[in-house]
Amino acid sequence: MNKRAGSSARRLRPARALRPARTGRPEPTAHVGTGEHEAAELVDTGGVPVPPPVPPLRAPAKVATRPDAPGRFLKEKARRMVLGQGPPTMPLAQLRRETGLSAAEERSVLDLVLRVGEAMIGTGAPVAAATVDMLRLADGLGVKNLTVDITFTSLTATIDRDDDPVTKVRVISARTSDYSRLTQISRLVADVAAGEMDIAQAHARMETVLATPHPYSRLVVTGALGLMAAAVAVLLGGGWAVSLVAAVTTILVDRTLRFLRHRGLPYLFQQTVGAAIATLVAVLLLWGQDAFNWDSALLPPSLVVASGIMVLLAGLSLVGAAEDAIAGFPLTSAARSFEVVLSTVGIVVGIGVMLAIAQRLGVTLSIGDLEARGGVSPLVTMAASAVIAGAWAIASYTRLRFVALIAVVGAVASAMFSLVSVAGLSPASGPFGVAVASFAAALTVGLIAGGLRDRLRVPAMVIAVCGVTPFLPGLAIYRAMYNIVDSGHLFEGMDLLVRALSVGLALAGGVTLGEYFARPLTDEADKWQRRMRRQARGTRI
């Protein structure tokens, strides 16, 4: 009996190889040369059932000995290279996270978010900036599942809940250039995101921001527009006389348009009336030259019209439309772009109608060989650009502590324009030389605006829009309409209009690209800014 048990124990020693590995996973059972009867047979060792002896496992045959092994290896390698690895590139849905707030608190947050978004869009902020601030504000108040949709005329926000989603809509009823209020709202959002205010405090501060009066009276704004027109005349090569006439003309245009605006006249016809008044003054100057033998060099009519047109163009949201398109909001960008084009058409119609009337009345039209910044020293150009940028900042209700900075930015951009022109990209070097120089100037403005945004706690748009105002193509639009109406050179006039459009696009693109390049210079963007950047990359595969 002992001998039999000892022999059985010796036969069972190879079975230790079937114990689980250290990883905890049992090794698979393999049938190696034994039949089913033998595998199920038990050996009786003193009443204790013992499994039959398991022979040692044989090493698997080498794959290299098979004739088809190289082909199968290459096929498997190719399959692994073709098949996708890992999860999808971009998630298509956001995870739902509970806010921990009551339904009443969530509705209060949603109301504040919509009021902030409406105020930002109404004061001229791009859709991307408004969306980021709305999401950041909601996140600072504890709401995570917020969805925002902004069109040209309305805002929609939804808080995703398991039981009852909350959705509110607000219509944008007014649009203006109020950069002081825009700055205060941006600071409110930053303070809430930093955890310095709760919902009640944020509502109270928002009420204070909306109830705060403008920092300047409307007469101060009118005077700033007149100063801007006088500086434009100097920038284009005019003297003190034409600067004075341009200032008086612009003041007259502003007061007339304000009167018509309060009477409900649509904005398109306001632009037409403003351009017609500026052109009428130029026609009167032309008539005075023939009747009283005035010196045409003392009062060039073209400069008066160009100054008025640049003031009218400054109020258009050209930079905002371009930023919306680049940031991935094509619908809003298309609406804003159409508004800009329609307003510009109103200016063109006003100039063309007045020139046609003057031609019928026998007034001899003439236009000097004038180009922007032609014959003006770089120092005078920088000074005039600084005045233009600062004056438009005041006309947009920017606080005085930022006006001096904006004036310096305008002077630096003018220096960059002159530097690029001297380097060989002057208007004489090609049909789009002005556009290239304007792009360089706008790029400089965008870099400065993006770099100072977080340090001064002021939106980049406030600095950017005012900084590129001296480079708006007012004179090019007037020259184009003169060629079409007076000389009948339709193709030359259309060519000048295309050049003016290229300058506008160069300004908008330069500002946007400059702000993009300025991002590495500032602090790391938060998750909402990174989300907007992903959207701006467009369609991905």
Coordinates of C-alpha atoms in Angstrom, one line a residue:
M1 CA 0.0 0.0 0.0
N2 CA 2.8 2.4 0.9
K3 CA 4.7 1.5 -2.2
R4 CA 1.6 2.1 -4.4
A5 CA 0.9 5.5 -2.7
G6 CA 4.5 6.6 -3.2
S7 CA 4.5 5.7 -6.9
S8 CA 1.2 7.6 -7.3
A9 CA 2.7 10.6 -5.6
R10 CA 5.7 10.5 -7.9
R11 CA 3.4 10.3 -10.9
L12 CA 1.4 13.3 -9.8
R13 CA 4.4 15.7 -9.5
P14 CA 4.2 16.9 -13.1
A15 CA 0.6 18.1 -12.4
R16 CA 2.1 21.1 -10.4
A17 CA 2.7 22.8 -13.7
L18 CA -1.1 23.3 -14.0
R19 CA -1.3 25.6 -11.0
P20 CA -2.4 29.2 -11.7
A21 CA 0.2 31.7 -12.5
R22 CA 1.1 34.6 -10.3
T23 CA -1.2 36.9 -12.2
G24 CA -4.2 35.0 -10.9
R25 CA -5.4 33.8 -14.3
P26 CA -5.7 29.9 -14.7
E27 CA -3.9 28.5 -17.7
P28 CA -6.1 27.0 -20.4
T29 CA -6.6 23.2 -20.3
A30 CA -5.1 21.4 -23.3
H31 CA -5.6 17.9 -24.5
V32 CA -2.2 16.5 -25.4
G33 CA -2.4 13.1 -26.9
T34 CA -4.9 11.5 -24.4
G35 CA -8.4 10.4 -25.2
E36 CA -11.6 11.5 -23.5
H37 CA -11.8 8.3 -21.5
E38 CA -8.3 8.7 -20.2
A39 CA -8.8 12.4 -19.3
A40 CA -11.9 11.5 -17.2
E41 CA -10.4 8.5 -15.5
L42 CA -9.6 8.7 -11.8
V43 CA -7.0 6.6 -10.1
D44 CA -8.1 5.1 -6.7
T45 CA -5.3 5.7 -4.1
G46 CA -6.7 4.5 -0.8
G47 CA -10.2 5.9 -1.4
V48 CA -8.9 9.3 -2.5
P49 CA -9.7 10.1 -6.1
V50 CA -6.6 11.3 -7.9
P51 CA -6.6 12.5 -11.5
P52 CA -4.6 10.5 -14.0
P53 CA -1.0 11.6 -14.7
V54 CA -0.6 14.4 -17.1
P55 CA 2.3 14.1 -19.4
P56 CA 4.6 17.1 -19.8
L57 CA 3.3 19.8 -22.3
R58 CA 4.9 19.7 -25.6
A59 CA 6.3 22.9 -27.1
P60 CA 4.2 24.3 -30.0
A61 CA 5.5 23.8 -33.4
K62 CA 7.5 26.7 -34.8
V63 CA 5.5 28.9 -37.2
A64 CA 8.6 29.5 -39.3
T65 CA 8.5 25.8 -40.4
R66 CA 5.1 26.4 -42.2
P67 CA 5.4 27.4 -45.8
D68 CA 2.7 30.2 -45.5
A69 CA 4.1 31.8 -42.3
P70 CA 5.7 34.9 -44.0
G71 CA 2.5 35.7 -45.9
R72 CA 0.4 35.4 -42.8
F73 CA 2.8 37.6 -40.8
L74 CA 2.7 40.4 -43.4
K75 CA -1.1 40.2 -43.7
E76 CA -1.5 40.5 -39.9
K77 CA 1.0 43.4 -39.9
A78 CA -0.9 45.2 -42.6
R79 CA -4.2 44.7 -40.8
R80 CA -2.9 46.3 -37.7
M81 CA -1.6 49.3 -39.6
V82 CA -5.0 49.8 -41.3
L83 CA -7.3 49.4 -38.4
G84 CA -8.0 52.4 -36.2
Q85 CA -6.6 52.5 -32.6
G86 CA -8.3 53.9 -29.6
P87 CA -11.5 55.9 -29.1
P88 CA -12.9 58.4 -31.7
T89 CA -10.9 61.6 -32.4
M90 CA -13.5 64.1 -31.1
P91 CA -16.3 63.4 -28.7
L92 CA -19.7 64.3 -30.2
A93 CA -21.7 64.7 -27.0
Q94 CA -21.0 66.2 -23.6
L95 CA -21.3 64.2 -20.5
R96 CA -24.2 65.3 -18.2
R97 CA -23.1 66.4 -14.8
E98 CA -25.4 67.4 -12.0
T99 CA -25.1 71.0 -10.8
G100 CA -26.1 70.4 -7.2
L101 CA -28.4 73.6 -7.4
S102 CA -32.1 73.8 -7.1
A103 CA -34.3 74.5 -10.1
A104 CA -34.9 78.1 -8.9
E105 CA -31.2 78.7 -8.6
E106 CA -30.5 77.3 -12.0
R107 CA -33.2 79.6 -13.5
S108 CA -31.6 82.6 -11.8
V109 CA -28.2 81.7 -13.2
L110 CA -29.6 81.2 -16.6
D111 CA -31.3 84.6 -16.5
L112 CA -28.0 86.3 -15.5
V113 CA -26.1 84.5 -18.3
L114 CA -28.6 85.6 -20.9
R115 CA -28.5 89.2 -19.7
V116 CA -24.7 89.2 -19.9
G117 CA -24.7 87.8 -23.4
E118 CA -27.3 90.2 -24.6
A119 CA -25.3 93.2 -23.2
M120 CA -22.1 91.9 -24.7
I121 CA -23.5 91.3 -28.2
G122 CA -25.4 94.6 -28.0
T123 CA -22.2 96.6 -27.3
G124 CA -20.3 95.1 -30.2
A125 CA -18.5 92.0 -28.8
P126 CA -17.8 89.1 -31.1
V127 CA -20.0 85.9 -30.7
A128 CA -17.0 83.8 -29.7
A129 CA -16.1 86.2 -26.9
A130 CA -19.7 86.4 -25.7
T131 CA -20.1 82.6 -25.7
V132 CA -16.9 82.1 -23.8
D133 CA -17.9 84.6 -21.1
M134 CA -21.4 83.1 -20.8
L135 CA -20.1 79.6 -20.3
R136 CA -17.4 80.9 -17.9
L137 CA -20.0 82.8 -15.9
A138 CA -22.3 79.8 -15.6
D139 CA -19.4 77.5 -14.5
G140 CA -18.4 80.0 -11.9
L141 CA -21.9 79.9 -10.4
G142 CA -22.0 76.1 -10.4
V143 CA -23.9 75.3 -13.6
K144 CA -22.0 72.8 -15.8
N145 CA -24.5 71.6 -18.3
L146 CA -25.1 74.8 -20.2
T147 CA -25.6 75.1 -23.9
V148 CA -25.5 78.5 -25.7
D149 CA -26.7 79.3 -29.2
I150 CA -26.2 82.9 -30.5
T151 CA -27.6 84.3 -33.7
F152 CA -27.5 87.8 -35.1
T153 CA -30.8 88.8 -33.3
S154 CA -31.3 86.4 -30.4
L155 CA -29.6 84.2 -27.7
T156 CA -30.8 80.8 -26.5
A157 CA -29.4 79.1 -23.4
T158 CA -30.3 75.7 -22.0
I159 CA -29.4 73.9 -18.8
D160 CA -29.6 70.1 -19.4
R161 CA -31.4 68.3 -16.5
D162 CA -32.6 64.8 -16.1
D163 CA -36.1 65.8 -14.9
D164 CA -36.8 69.1 -16.6
P165 CA -34.4 71.0 -18.9
V166 CA -34.5 74.7 -18.5
T167 CA -34.4 76.9 -21.7
K168 CA -34.6 80.7 -22.1
V169 CA -34.5 83.0 -25.1
R170 CA -33.6 86.7 -25.2
V171 CA -33.8 89.0 -28.3
I172 CA -31.1 91.5 -29.0
S173 CA -33.0 94.8 -29.4
A174 CA -30.3 97.4 -29.7
R175 CA -26.7 97.6 -31.0
T176 CA -24.2 100.3 -30.1
S177 CA -20.5 100.9 -29.5
D178 CA -20.3 101.2 -25.7
Y179 CA -16.9 99.9 -24.7
S180 CA -17.0 101.1 -21.1
R181 CA -20.0 98.9 -20.4
L182 CA -18.4 96.0 -22.3
T183 CA -15.3 96.3 -20.1
Q184 CA -17.3 96.3 -16.9
I185 CA -19.2 93.2 -18.0
S186 CA -16.0 91.4 -18.8
R187 CA -14.7 92.2 -15.4
L188 CA -17.9 91.0 -13.8
V189 CA -17.5 87.6 -15.5
A190 CA -13.9 87.4 -14.4
D191 CA -14.7 88.0 -10.8
V192 CA -17.5 85.4 -10.8
A193 CA -15.2 82.9 -12.4
A194 CA -12.7 83.5 -9.6
G195 CA -15.3 82.7 -7.0
E196 CA -15.5 86.2 -5.5
M197 CA -19.3 86.6 -5.9
D198 CA -22.4 84.5 -5.5
I199 CA -25.6 84.6 -7.6
A200 CA -27.3 87.4 -5.7
Q201 CA -24.2 89.6 -5.7
A202 CA -23.7 89.0 -9.4
H203 CA -27.3 90.0 -10.2
A204 CA -26.8 93.2 -8.1
R205 CA -23.6 94.1 -9.9
M206 CA -25.1 93.5 -13.3
E207 CA -27.9 95.9 -12.4
T208 CA -25.4 98.5 -11.5
V209 CA -23.5 98.1 -14.7
L210 CA -26.6 98.4 -16.8
A211 CA -27.8 101.5 -14.9
T212 CA -24.5 103.3 -15.0
P213 CA -24.6 106.4 -17.3
H214 CA -22.2 106.9 -20.1
P215 CA -18.9 108.4 -19.1
Y216 CA -19.3 111.3 -21.6
S217 CA -22.3 113.3 -22.8
R218 CA -23.5 113.1 -26.4
L219 CA -22.0 116.5 -27.2
V220 CA -18.6 115.2 -26.2
V221 CA -19.0 112.3 -28.6
T222 CA -20.0 114.7 -31.4
G223 CA -16.9 116.8 -30.7
A224 CA -14.7 113.7 -30.7
L225 CA -16.1 112.7 -34.1
G226 CA -15.3 116.2 -35.5
L227 CA -11.8 115.9 -34.1
M228 CA -11.4 112.5 -35.7
A229 CA -12.5 113.9 -39.1
A230 CA -9.9 116.8 -38.8
A231 CA -7.2 114.3 -38.0
V232 CA -8.2 112.2 -41.0
A233 CA -7.9 115.2 -43.3
V234 CA -4.3 115.8 -41.9
L235 CA -3.5 112.1 -42.4
L236 CA -4.5 112.4 -46.0
G237 CA -2.3 115.4 -46.6
G238 CA -4.7 118.3 -46.0
G239 CA -4.0 121.6 -44.2
W240 CA -5.7 123.5 -41.4
A241 CA -8.5 124.8 -43.6
V242 CA -9.6 121.5 -44.9
S243 CA -9.3 120.0 -41.4
L244 CA -11.6 122.7 -40.1
V245 CA -14.2 122.1 -42.9
A246 CA -14.0 118.3 -42.4
A247 CA -14.6 118.7 -38.7
V248 CA -17.6 121.0 -39.2
T249 CA -19.0 118.7 -41.8
T250 CA -18.7 115.7 -39.6
I251 CA -20.4 117.4 -36.7
L252 CA -23.3 118.4 -39.0
V253 CA -23.6 114.8 -40.2
D254 CA -23.6 113.4 -36.7
R255 CA -26.3 115.7 -35.5
T256 CA -28.4 115.1 -38.6
L257 CA -28.1 111.3 -38.2
R258 CA -28.9 111.5 -34.6
F259 CA -32.1 113.4 -35.4
L260 CA -33.1 110.9 -38.1
R261 CA -32.2 107.9 -35.8
H262 CA -34.7 109.1 -33.2
R263 CA -37.3 109.4 -35.9
G264 CA -36.9 105.7 -36.8
L265 CA -35.0 106.0 -40.1
P266 CA -33.4 102.7 -41.0
Y267 CA -29.6 102.5 -40.7
L268 CA -29.1 102.0 -44.4
F269 CA -30.7 105.3 -45.2
Q270 CA -28.8 107.0 -42.4
Q271 CA -25.6 106.0 -44.1
T272 CA -26.9 107.3 -47.4
V273 CA -27.8 110.6 -45.9
G274 CA -24.5 111.0 -44.1
A275 CA -22.5 110.3 -47.3
A276 CA -24.7 112.6 -49.3
I277 CA -24.1 115.5 -46.8
A278 CA -20.3 115.1 -47.0
T279 CA -20.4 114.9 -50.8
L280 CA -22.7 118.0 -50.9
V281 CA -20.1 120.0 -49.0
A282 CA -17.4 118.9 -51.5
V283 CA -19.7 119.9 -54.4
L284 CA -20.1 123.3 -52.8
L285 CA -16.4 123.6 -52.6
L286 CA -16.1 122.7 -56.3
W287 CA -18.7 125.3 -57.1
G288 CA -16.9 127.9 -55.1
Q289 CA -13.6 127.2 -56.9
D290 CA -15.3 128.0 -60.2
A291 CA -17.3 131.0 -58.9
F292 CA -14.8 132.7 -56.6
N293 CA -11.5 131.2 -58.0
W294 CA -10.6 129.5 -54.7
D295 CA -7.3 127.7 -54.5
S296 CA -8.0 124.0 -54.9
A297 CA -4.9 123.1 -53.0
L298 CA -6.3 125.0 -49.9
L299 CA -9.6 123.2 -49.8
P300 CA -9.4 119.9 -51.7
P301 CA -13.0 118.5 -51.8
S302 CA -11.8 114.9 -51.9
L303 CA -10.4 115.1 -48.4
V304 CA -13.7 116.5 -47.0
V305 CA -15.6 113.5 -48.5
A306 CA -13.0 111.0 -47.4
S307 CA -13.0 112.3 -43.9
G308 CA -16.7 112.0 -43.6
I309 CA -16.7 108.5 -45.1
M310 CA -14.1 107.2 -42.7
V311 CA -16.2 108.4 -39.8
L312 CA -19.2 106.6 -41.2
L313 CA -17.2 103.4 -41.8
A314 CA -15.8 103.4 -38.2
G315 CA -19.2 102.4 -36.8
L316 CA -19.4 99.2 -38.8
S317 CA -18.7 95.9 -37.2
L318 CA -16.1 94.8 -39.8
V319 CA -13.6 93.3 -37.2
G320 CA -16.4 91.5 -35.3
A321 CA -17.7 89.9 -38.5
A322 CA -14.3 88.6 -39.4
E323 CA -13.7 87.3 -35.9
D324 CA -17.0 85.4 -36.0
A325 CA -16.1 83.7 -39.3
I326 CA -12.7 82.7 -38.1
A327 CA -13.9 81.5 -34.7
G328 CA -16.4 79.1 -36.3
F329 CA -19.7 81.0 -36.2
P330 CA -20.5 81.3 -40.0
L331 CA -24.2 82.1 -39.5
T332 CA -23.6 85.2 -37.3
S333 CA -20.6 86.2 -39.4
A334 CA -22.7 86.1 -42.6
A335 CA -25.4 88.3 -41.0
R336 CA -22.9 90.8 -39.7
S337 CA -21.0 90.8 -43.1
F338 CA -24.2 91.5 -44.9
E339 CA -25.0 94.4 -42.6
V340 CA -21.5 95.8 -43.3
V341 CA -21.9 95.4 -47.0
L342 CA -25.4 96.9 -47.0
S343 CA -24.2 99.9 -44.9
T344 CA -21.3 100.4 -47.3
V345 CA -23.6 100.3 -50.2
G346 CA -25.6 103.0 -48.6
I347 CA -22.5 105.2 -48.4
V348 CA -21.7 104.5 -52.1
V349 CA -25.2 105.3 -53.1
G350 CA -25.2 108.6 -51.2
I351 CA -21.9 109.6 -52.9
G352 CA -23.0 108.5 -56.4
V353 CA -26.4 110.3 -56.2
M354 CA -24.9 113.6 -55.1
L355 CA -22.2 113.5 -57.7
A356 CA -24.7 112.7 -60.4
I357 CA -26.9 115.7 -59.3
A358 CA -23.8 118.0 -59.3
Q359 CA -22.9 116.8 -62.8
R360 CA -26.5 117.6 -64.0
L361 CA -26.3 121.0 -62.5
G362 CA -23.1 121.8 -64.4
V363 CA -20.7 121.6 -61.5
T364 CA -17.3 120.6 -62.8
L365 CA -16.2 117.6 -60.8
S366 CA -12.5 117.2 -60.1
I367 CA -10.4 114.9 -57.9
G368 CA -6.8 115.4 -57.1
D369 CA -4.2 112.7 -57.5
L370 CA -4.5 111.9 -53.8
E371 CA -3.4 108.7 -52.1
A372 CA -3.7 107.9 -48.4
R373 CA -0.6 109.2 -46.5
G374 CA 0.9 110.6 -49.7
G375 CA 3.3 113.5 -49.1
V376 CA 2.9 113.3 -45.3
S377 CA 5.9 112.9 -43.1
P378 CA 5.9 109.7 -40.8
L379 CA 5.8 111.8 -37.6
V380 CA 2.7 113.7 -38.8
T381 CA 1.1 110.4 -39.9
M382 CA 1.8 108.9 -36.4
A383 CA 0.4 111.9 -34.6
A384 CA -2.8 112.0 -36.8
S385 CA -3.3 108.2 -36.4
A386 CA -3.0 108.6 -32.6
V387 CA -5.6 111.3 -32.6
I388 CA -8.0 109.3 -34.8
A389 CA -7.7 106.2 -32.6
G390 CA -8.1 108.2 -29.4
A391 CA -11.1 110.2 -30.8
W392 CA -12.9 107.0 -31.8
A393 CA -12.2 105.5 -28.4
I394 CA -14.0 108.5 -26.8
A395 CA -16.8 108.3 -29.3
S396 CA -17.2 104.7 -28.3
Y397 CA -17.4 105.6 -24.6
T398 CA -14.1 104.1 -23.6
R399 CA -12.8 105.2 -20.2
L400 CA -10.2 108.0 -20.2
R401 CA -7.5 105.8 -18.6
F402 CA -7.5 103.6 -21.8
V403 CA -7.8 106.4 -24.3
A404 CA -4.1 107.4 -24.0
L405 CA -3.1 103.7 -24.5
I406 CA -5.3 103.3 -27.5
A407 CA -3.7 106.5 -29.0
V408 CA -0.3 105.0 -28.6
V409 CA -1.4 101.8 -30.2
G410 CA -2.7 103.8 -33.2
A411 CA 0.7 105.6 -33.5
V412 CA 2.6 102.3 -33.4
A413 CA 0.4 100.8 -36.0
S414 CA 0.9 103.8 -38.2
A415 CA 4.7 103.4 -37.8
M416 CA 4.4 99.8 -38.9
F417 CA 2.3 100.9 -42.0
S418 CA 5.0 103.4 -43.0
L419 CA 7.8 100.8 -42.4
V420 CA 6.1 98.2 -44.6
S421 CA 5.5 100.8 -47.3
V422 CA 9.1 102.0 -47.2
A423 CA 10.3 98.4 -47.4
G424 CA 8.8 98.0 -50.9
L425 CA 5.1 97.3 -50.3
S426 CA 4.0 100.9 -51.0
P427 CA 0.8 101.5 -53.1
A428 CA 2.9 102.1 -56.1
S429 CA 4.4 98.6 -56.0
G430 CA 1.1 96.8 -56.8
P431 CA -2.7 97.0 -56.8
F432 CA -2.9 95.6 -53.3
G433 CA 0.1 97.4 -51.7
V434 CA -2.2 99.3 -49.3
A435 CA -3.9 96.1 -48.2
V436 CA -0.6 94.5 -47.4
A437 CA 0.6 97.5 -45.4
S438 CA -2.8 97.7 -43.6
F439 CA -2.6 94.0 -42.8
A440 CA 0.8 94.5 -41.1
A441 CA -0.5 97.5 -39.1
A442 CA -3.6 95.5 -38.0
L443 CA -1.4 92.5 -37.1
T444 CA 0.6 94.8 -34.8
V445 CA -2.6 96.1 -33.2
G446 CA -3.9 92.6 -32.7
L447 CA -0.7 91.5 -31.0
I448 CA -0.8 94.4 -28.6
A449 CA -4.5 94.0 -27.9
G450 CA -4.1 90.3 -27.2
G451 CA -1.1 90.8 -25.0
L452 CA -2.7 93.5 -22.8
R453 CA -6.1 91.9 -22.5
D454 CA -5.5 90.0 -19.3
R455 CA -3.1 92.4 -17.7
L456 CA -5.4 95.4 -18.0
R457 CA -8.7 93.4 -17.8
V458 CA -10.0 95.0 -20.9
P459 CA -11.5 93.2 -23.9
A460 CA -9.1 92.9 -26.8
M461 CA -11.7 94.2 -29.2
V462 CA -11.7 97.6 -27.4
I463 CA -8.1 98.2 -28.3
A464 CA -8.2 96.5 -31.7
V465 CA -11.2 98.3 -33.2
C466 CA -10.0 101.7 -32.2
G467 CA -6.4 101.0 -33.3
V468 CA -7.3 100.1 -36.9
T469 CA -9.7 103.0 -37.4
P470 CA -7.0 105.2 -39.1
F471 CA -6.6 102.7 -41.9
L472 CA -10.2 102.5 -43.1
P473 CA -10.5 103.0 -46.9
G474 CA -12.6 106.2 -47.0
L475 CA -10.6 107.8 -49.8
A476 CA -10.6 104.7 -52.0
I477 CA -14.4 104.5 -51.9
Y478 CA -14.8 108.1 -52.9
R479 CA -12.3 107.8 -55.8
A480 CA -14.2 104.6 -57.0
M481 CA -17.5 106.5 -57.1
Y482 CA -15.9 109.5 -58.9
N483 CA -14.6 107.2 -61.6
I484 CA -17.9 105.5 -62.1
V485 CA -20.1 108.7 -62.0
D486 CA -17.9 111.4 -63.6
S487 CA -15.7 109.7 -66.2
G488 CA -17.8 106.6 -66.8
H489 CA -14.8 104.3 -66.1
L490 CA -16.9 101.5 -64.7
F491 CA -14.1 98.9 -64.6
E492 CA -11.6 101.3 -62.9
G493 CA -14.2 102.3 -60.3
M494 CA -15.0 98.6 -59.6
D495 CA -11.3 97.9 -59.3
L496 CA -11.0 100.7 -56.7
L497 CA -14.0 99.2 -54.8
V498 CA -12.3 95.8 -54.8
R499 CA -9.2 97.4 -53.4
A500 CA -11.2 99.1 -50.7
L501 CA -12.8 95.8 -49.8
S502 CA -9.4 94.1 -49.7
V503 CA -8.2 96.7 -47.2
G504 CA -11.2 96.1 -45.0
L505 CA -10.6 92.3 -45.1
A506 CA -6.9 92.8 -44.4
L507 CA -7.6 94.9 -41.4
A508 CA -10.1 92.3 -40.0
G509 CA -7.8 89.4 -40.7
G510 CA -4.7 91.1 -39.3
V511 CA -6.4 91.9 -36.0
T512 CA -7.7 88.4 -35.6
L513 CA -4.4 86.8 -36.5
G514 CA -2.6 89.1 -34.1
E515 CA -4.8 88.1 -31.2
Y516 CA -4.2 84.5 -32.0
F517 CA -0.4 84.9 -32.0
A518 CA -0.7 86.9 -28.7
R519 CA -2.2 83.9 -26.9
P520 CA 1.2 82.2 -26.1
L521 CA 2.3 85.6 -24.5
T522 CA -0.6 85.5 -22.0
D523 CA -1.6 83.0 -19.3
E524 CA -2.8 79.6 -20.3
A525 CA -6.4 79.6 -21.6
D526 CA -9.2 78.1 -19.6
K527 CA -11.3 75.2 -20.7
W528 CA -13.9 77.5 -22.3
Q529 CA -11.3 79.3 -24.5
R530 CA -9.8 75.9 -25.5
R531 CA -13.3 74.8 -26.5
M532 CA -13.8 77.8 -28.8
R533 CA -10.4 77.1 -30.3
R534 CA -11.4 73.6 -31.1
Q535 CA -14.5 74.9 -32.8
A536 CA -12.4 77.4 -34.8
R537 CA -10.4 74.5 -36.3
G538 CA -13.4 73.6 -38.5
T539 CA -14.4 70.2 -39.9
R540 CA -12.1 67.4 -38.8
I541 CA -11.8 63.7 -39.8

